[in-house]
mmCIF file of C-alpha atoms in Angstrom:
data_model
loop_
_atom_site.group_PDB
_atom_site.id
_atom_site.type_symbol
_atom_site.label_atom_id
_atom_site.label_comp_id
_atom_site.label_asym_id
_atom_site.label_seq_id
_atom_site.Cartn_x
_atom_site.Cartn_y
_atom_site.Cartn_z
ATOM 1 C CA UNK A 1374 -0.227 -0.267 0.327
ATOM 2 C CA UNK A 1375 1.297 3.647 -0.780
ATOM 3 C CA UNK A 1376 0.506 6.729 1.372
ATOM 4 C CA UNK A 1377 1.080 9.970 0.335
ATOM 5 C CA UNK A 1378 1.970 12.170 3.571
ATOM 6 C CA UNK A 1379 1.330 15.844 2.443
ATOM 7 C CA UNK A 1380 2.844 18.206 5.490
ATOM 8 C CA UNK A 1381 4.953 21.721 5.141
ATOM 9 C CA UNK A 1382 7.055 20.889 8.253
ATOM 10 C CA UNK A 1383 9.913 18.415 7.535
ATOM 11 C CA UNK A 1384 9.676 17.165 11.075
ATOM 12 C CA UNK A 1385 6.009 16.216 10.958
ATOM 13 C CA UNK A 1386 6.718 14.568 7.715
ATOM 14 C CA UNK A 1387 9.070 12.657 8.912
ATOM 15 C CA UNK A 1388 7.375 11.073 12.044
ATOM 16 C CA UNK A 1389 4.149 10.092 9.865
ATOM 17 C CA UNK A 1390 6.780 8.022 8.007
ATOM 18 C CA UNK A 1391 8.084 6.647 10.288
ATOM 19 C CA UNK A 1392 4.911 5.734 11.936
ATOM 20 C CA UNK A 1393 4.132 3.969 8.839
ATOM 21 C CA UNK A 1394 7.146 2.791 7.596
ATOM 22 C CA UNK A 1395 7.059 0.815 11.076
ATOM 23 C CA UNK A 1396 3.840 -1.291 9.675
ATOM 24 C CA UNK A 1397 4.909 -1.807 6.160
ATOM 25 C CA UNK A 1398 3.241 0.894 4.567
ATOM 26 C CA UNK A 1399 5.048 2.212 1.640
ATOM 27 C CA UNK A 1400 5.129 6.309 1.829
ATOM 28 C CA UNK A 1401 5.964 9.470 -0.595
ATOM 29 C CA UNK A 1402 5.976 12.914 1.129
ATOM 30 C CA UNK A 1403 4.715 16.292 -0.891
ATOM 31 C CA UNK A 1404 5.666 19.611 0.912
ATOM 32 C CA UNK A 1405 2.476 21.347 -0.177
ATOM 33 C CA UNK A 1406 -0.248 21.126 -2.170
ATOM 34 C CA UNK A 1407 0.861 21.193 -5.087
ATOM 35 C CA UNK A 1408 3.502 18.861 -4.911
ATOM 36 C CA UNK A 1409 1.247 17.237 -4.121
ATOM 37 C CA UNK A 1410 -1.299 16.820 -7.149
ATOM 38 C CA UNK A 1411 1.680 16.399 -9.380
ATOM 39 C CA UNK A 1412 2.494 13.105 -6.805
ATOM 40 C CA UNK A 1413 -0.612 11.714 -7.723
ATOM 41 C CA UNK A 1414 -0.241 12.190 -11.555
ATOM 42 C CA UNK A 1415 2.648 10.414 -11.171
ATOM 43 C CA UNK A 1416 1.667 7.209 -8.562
ATOM 44 C CA UNK A 1417 -0.825 5.393 -7.689
ATOM 45 C CA UNK A 1418 -1.702 6.079 -4.584
ATOM 46 C CA UNK A 1419 -3.733 4.321 -1.789
ATOM 47 C CA UNK A 1420 -4.379 7.020 1.105
ATOM 48 C CA UNK A 1421 -3.337 10.741 1.094
ATOM 49 C CA UNK A 1422 -2.689 11.713 5.043
ATOM 50 C CA UNK A 1423 -3.406 15.429 4.223
ATOM 51 C CA UNK A 1424 -2.539 18.616 6.835
ATOM 52 C CA UNK A 1425 -4.356 21.478 6.973
ATOM 53 C CA UNK A 1426 -2.280 24.252 7.956
ATOM 54 C CA UNK A 1427 -0.393 24.816 4.967
ATOM 55 C CA UNK A 1428 1.106 28.041 3.760
ATOM 56 C CA UNK A 1429 0.439 28.796 -0.479
ATOM 57 C CA UNK A 1430 -2.313 26.374 -1.008
ATOM 58 C CA UNK A 1431 -4.070 24.933 1.838
ATOM 59 C CA UNK A 1432 -5.092 21.317 3.494
ATOM 60 C CA UNK A 1433 -8.935 22.281 2.340
ATOM 61 C CA UNK A 1434 -7.835 23.814 -0.900
ATOM 62 C CA UNK A 1435 -5.850 20.640 -1.995
ATOM 63 C CA UNK A 1436 -8.647 18.659 -0.852
ATOM 64 C CA UNK A 1437 -10.769 19.965 -3.257
ATOM 65 C CA UNK A 1438 -8.876 19.970 -5.864
ATOM 66 C CA UNK A 1439 -8.187 16.481 -5.205
ATOM 67 C CA UNK A 1440 -11.737 15.692 -5.201
ATOM 68 C CA UNK A 1441 -12.189 17.140 -8.508
ATOM 69 C CA UNK A 1442 -10.014 14.401 -10.235
ATOM 70 C CA UNK A 1443 -9.638 11.027 -7.897
ATOM 71 C CA UNK A 1444 -11.047 9.180 -5.174
ATOM 72 C CA UNK A 1445 -8.486 8.315 -3.449
ATOM 73 C CA UNK A 1446 -9.122 8.234 0.253
ATOM 74 C CA UNK A 1447 -8.499 11.527 2.143
ATOM 75 C CA UNK A 1448 -7.410 11.413 6.096
ATOM 76 C CA UNK A 1449 -7.167 15.049 7.355
ATOM 77 C CA UNK A 1450 -5.151 16.313 10.001
ATOM 78 C CA UNK A 1451 -4.994 19.491 11.947
ATOM 79 C CA UNK A 1452 -3.722 21.516 15.233
ATOM 80 C CA UNK A 1453 -6.720 23.370 15.636
ATOM 81 C CA UNK A 1454 -9.539 22.446 17.660
ATOM 82 C CA UNK A 1455 -12.653 23.902 15.916
ATOM 83 C CA UNK A 1456 -15.335 21.759 14.920
ATOM 84 C CA UNK A 1457 -15.967 23.738 11.710
ATOM 85 C CA UNK A 1458 -12.615 22.067 10.317
ATOM 86 C CA UNK A 1459 -13.931 19.130 10.497
ATOM 87 C CA UNK A 1460 -17.382 19.743 9.015
ATOM 88 C CA UNK A 1461 -15.234 21.571 6.416
ATOM 89 C CA UNK A 1462 -13.060 19.244 5.512
ATOM 90 C CA UNK A 1463 -15.473 16.113 5.639
ATOM 91 C CA UNK A 1464 -17.926 18.569 3.239
ATOM 92 C CA UNK A 1465 -14.946 19.242 0.503
ATOM 93 C CA UNK A 1466 -14.264 15.363 0.549
ATOM 94 C CA UNK A 1467 -12.420 14.359 3.315
ATOM 95 C CA UNK A 1468 -12.835 11.011 4.381
ATOM 96 C CA UNK A 1469 -11.318 11.233 8.222
ATOM 97 C CA UNK A 1470 -9.905 13.770 10.607
ATOM 98 C CA UNK A 1471 -7.447 13.689 12.804
ATOM 99 C CA UNK A 1472 -5.961 16.128 15.262
ATOM 100 C CA UNK A 1473 -2.566 17.271 16.716
ATOM 101 C CA UNK A 1474 -1.874 15.688 18.879
ATOM 102 C CA UNK A 1475 -2.471 12.038 18.305
ATOM 103 C CA UNK A 1476 -0.757 8.636 19.050
ATOM 104 C CA UNK A 1477 0.380 6.059 16.500
ATOM 105 C CA UNK A 1478 -2.358 4.026 17.643
ATOM 106 C CA UNK A 1479 -5.030 6.501 16.739
ATOM 107 C CA UNK A 1480 -2.955 7.601 13.264
ATOM 108 C CA UNK A 1481 -2.792 4.162 12.314
ATOM 109 C CA UNK A 1482 -6.018 2.700 13.194
ATOM 110 C CA UNK A 1483 -7.479 5.709 11.013
ATOM 111 C CA UNK A 1484 -5.294 4.884 8.159
ATOM 112 C CA UNK A 1485 -6.570 1.094 8.701
ATOM 113 C CA UNK A 1486 -10.146 2.100 8.555
ATOM 114 C CA UNK A 1487 -9.932 3.570 5.385
ATOM 115 C CA UNK A 1488 -8.171 1.424 3.631
ATOM 116 C CA UNK A 1489 -10.303 -1.257 4.833
ATOM 117 C CA UNK A 1490 -13.654 0.749 3.913
ATOM 118 C CA UNK A 1491 -11.617 1.483 0.406
ATOM 119 C CA UNK A 1492 -10.775 -1.767 -0.647
ATOM 120 C CA UNK A 1493 -14.892 -2.713 0.108
ATOM 121 C CA UNK A 1494 -16.065 -0.343 -2.390
ATOM 122 C CA UNK A 1495 -13.716 -1.922 -4.822
ATOM 123 C CA UNK A 1496 -15.690 -4.967 -4.844
ATOM 124 C CA UNK A 1497 -18.632 -2.424 -6.684
ATOM 125 C CA UNK A 1498 -16.216 -1.300 -9.123
ATOM 126 C CA UNK A 1499 -16.214 -2.295 -12.943
ATOM 127 C CA UNK A 1500 -12.708 -1.764 -14.315
ATOM 128 C CA UNK A 1501 -11.719 -2.603 -17.789
ATOM 129 C CA UNK A 1502 -8.228 -1.536 -19.151
ATOM 130 C CA UNK A 1503 -7.443 2.209 -17.934
ATOM 131 C CA UNK A 1504 -11.536 2.569 -17.176
ATOM 132 C CA UNK A 1505 -13.111 2.201 -13.156
ATOM 133 C CA UNK A 1506 -16.472 2.803 -12.928
ATOM 134 C CA UNK A 1507 -18.047 3.183 -9.196
ATOM 135 C CA UNK A 1508 -21.489 1.887 -9.589
ATOM 136 C CA UNK A 1509 -23.012 3.549 -6.686
ATOM 137 C CA UNK A 1510 -21.859 6.782 -7.094
ATOM 138 C CA UNK A 1511 -22.285 6.753 -10.859
ATOM 139 C CA UNK A 1512 -18.518 7.610 -11.500
ATOM 140 C CA UNK A 1513 -16.515 7.057 -14.139
ATOM 141 C CA UNK A 1514 -12.343 7.159 -13.858
ATOM 142 C CA UNK A 1515 -10.042 6.754 -16.822
ATOM 143 C CA UNK A 1516 -5.892 6.127 -15.205
ATOM 144 C CA UNK A 1517 -7.796 7.496 -11.487
ATOM 145 C CA UNK A 1518 -8.680 10.797 -13.573
ATOM 146 C CA UNK A 1519 -12.503 11.418 -13.071
ATOM 147 C CA UNK A 1520 -14.378 11.549 -16.286
ATOM 148 C CA UNK A 1521 -17.705 13.604 -15.879
ATOM 149 C CA UNK A 1522 -20.555 11.912 -18.141
ATOM 150 C CA UNK A 1523 -24.319 12.682 -18.623
ATOM 151 C CA UNK A 1524 -26.846 10.005 -17.070
ATOM 152 C CA UNK A 1525 -27.027 8.314 -20.636
ATOM 153 C CA UNK A 1526 -23.632 8.736 -21.676
ATOM 154 C CA UNK A 1527 -23.134 6.556 -18.628
ATOM 155 C CA UNK A 1528 -25.903 4.343 -19.134
ATOM 156 C CA UNK A 1529 -24.179 3.408 -22.155
ATOM 157 C CA UNK A 1530 -20.802 2.884 -21.321
ATOM 158 C CA UNK A 1531 -21.962 1.161 -18.173
ATOM 159 C CA UNK A 1532 -23.982 -1.128 -20.291
ATOM 160 C CA UNK A 1533 -21.162 -1.897 -23.087
ATOM 161 C CA UNK A 1534 -18.508 -3.156 -20.277
ATOM 162 C CA UNK A 1535 -21.303 -5.284 -18.868
ATOM 163 C CA UNK A 1536 -21.885 -6.781 -22.132
ATOM 164 C CA UNK A 1537 -18.271 -6.706 -23.385
ATOM 165 C CA UNK A 1538 -17.664 -8.664 -26.726
ATOM 166 C CA UNK A 1539 -21.727 -8.709 -27.589
ATOM 167 C CA UNK A 1540 -22.289 -6.318 -30.828
ATOM 168 C CA UNK A 1541 -25.669 -4.207 -29.547
ATOM 169 C CA UNK A 1542 -27.241 -2.121 -33.072
ATOM 170 C CA UNK A 1543 -28.596 1.367 -32.137
ATOM 171 C CA UNK A 1544 -32.245 -0.122 -31.239
ATOM 172 C CA UNK A 1545 -31.420 -2.202 -29.080
ATOM 173 C CA UNK A 1546 -28.793 0.117 -27.227
ATOM 174 C CA UNK A 1547 -31.437 3.192 -27.225
ATOM 175 C CA UNK A 1548 -34.724 0.488 -25.579
ATOM 176 C CA UNK A 1549 -32.177 -0.412 -23.022
ATOM 177 C CA UNK A 1550 -30.701 3.279 -22.186
ATOM 178 C CA UNK A 1551 -33.731 5.411 -23.319
ATOM 179 C CA UNK A 1552 -36.601 3.201 -22.547
ATOM 180 C CA UNK A 1553 -38.511 0.849 -25.314
ATOM 181 C CA UNK A 1554 -41.194 3.541 -24.692
ATOM 182 C CA UNK A 1555 -39.110 6.413 -26.237
ATOM 183 C CA UNK A 1556 -39.504 7.900 -29.164
ATOM 184 C CA UNK A 1557 -38.661 5.640 -32.214
ATOM 185 C CA UNK A 1558 -37.160 8.046 -34.237
ATOM 186 C CA UNK A 1559 -34.646 9.043 -32.032
ATOM 187 C CA UNK A 1560 -32.012 5.746 -32.770
ATOM 188 C CA UNK A 1561 -29.444 8.254 -34.243
ATOM 189 C CA UNK A 1562 -29.197 10.210 -30.814
ATOM 190 C CA UNK A 1563 -27.288 7.255 -30.045
ATOM 191 C CA UNK A 1564 -24.580 7.846 -32.535
ATOM 192 C CA UNK A 1565 -24.540 11.127 -31.091
ATOM 193 C CA UNK A 1566 -23.678 10.076 -27.463
ATOM 194 C CA UNK A 1567 -21.482 7.513 -28.528
ATOM 195 C CA UNK A 1568 -19.374 10.360 -30.422
ATOM 196 C CA UNK A 1569 -19.513 12.444 -27.115
ATOM 197 C CA UNK A 1570 -18.415 9.624 -25.069
ATOM 198 C CA UNK A 1571 -15.410 8.605 -27.223
ATOM 199 C CA UNK A 1572 -14.157 12.194 -26.574
ATOM 200 C CA UNK A 1573 -14.745 12.645 -22.624
ATOM 201 C CA UNK A 1574 -12.948 9.054 -22.616
ATOM 202 C CA UNK A 1575 -10.019 10.344 -24.673
ATOM 203 C CA UNK A 1576 -7.705 7.240 -25.824
ATOM 204 C CA UNK A 1577 -9.948 5.275 -23.947
ATOM 205 C CA UNK A 1578 -12.753 6.283 -26.195
ATOM 206 C CA UNK A 1579 -11.190 3.936 -28.390
ATOM 207 C CA UNK A 1580 -12.448 0.536 -26.434
ATOM 208 C CA UNK A 1581 -15.780 1.227 -28.504
ATOM 209 C CA UNK A 1582 -15.434 -0.659 -31.592
ATOM 210 C CA UNK A 1583 -17.827 0.656 -34.532
ATOM 211 C CA UNK A 1584 -19.249 -2.383 -35.670
ATOM 212 C CA UNK A 1585 -20.331 -1.217 -39.580
ATOM 213 C CA UNK A 1586 -23.932 -1.863 -40.332
ATOM 214 C CA UNK A 1587 -24.536 -2.949 -36.949
ATOM 215 C CA UNK A 1588 -23.778 -1.022 -34.007
ATOM 216 C CA UNK A 1589 -21.217 -0.825 -31.134
ATOM 217 C CA UNK A 1590 -19.599 -2.891 -28.711
ATOM 218 C CA UNK A 1591 -16.348 -3.123 -26.754
ATOM 219 C CA UNK A 1592 -13.688 -6.078 -27.082
ATOM 220 C CA UNK A 1593 -14.276 -8.764 -24.255
ATOM 221 C CA UNK A 1594 -10.509 -8.400 -23.845
ATOM 222 C CA UNK A 1595 -7.951 -5.921 -22.549
ATOM 223 C CA UNK A 1596 -5.078 -3.941 -24.305
#
C-alpha cells in the first residue's frame, strides 16, 4: 500500500513516515498541495494524509482539487480544535479527520479503517483496462482521473462494459438506455452520445468499436 503524506513541516513528515513505515506501508512525501497533485498524477496512491495548515495552498483547497479528479481516501490532520474545520474538510471530500497531538495507535487505526473501507468499495467497481466505474456513485475514472458523464453517456458505457464482446444495434442500445417507450425516431441520438462518450474518454474511447452496418461493442479483452 502506498500512502502520500502532505505536510509543510519536515519533522511532521518524518514522524508520520516513521509510524507508517513501521507497519510496512510505502510512503512518499509532499511539502505542499501543488507537489501533492503532481505526485498523484505520477503514482498510484492508496491513501492521502493531508495537513490542513499549509502555506500557499492550504489543506482544504488541496482536498477540493484532489476530489475534482481522484477518489483516493483522504485523512486530514490539523492542530486546530475548531469543529467547523472538521465539518469543512468532510464537506470538501475528506474521509476522516485526526487532530494533533495524536497517538501512533489512533493514526494507524484510522489509516487501516480507511483502507479497509476503500477495499470494500473496490468490489463495487467495474474495471476494464484503465476505465473504472464506481457503480453506486455513478462515477467514471480513466487512469484514476474523474470523467464527468451525462446520464445517458454513463448508462451506455456501463451497459457496453457489462456486456463486453457483444454487438448491439442502435435500436437495442436505445431501448436499453432510453427505454422501450421512448420515441422510436431518435435512434441516431445513440451515435451522438457514443461520439461524445469517446471524446470524453480520450484514448480510452477507442475501446468502443463501431461494427459497420450493425452498431457498437466493446471487445471482451484488455489491451
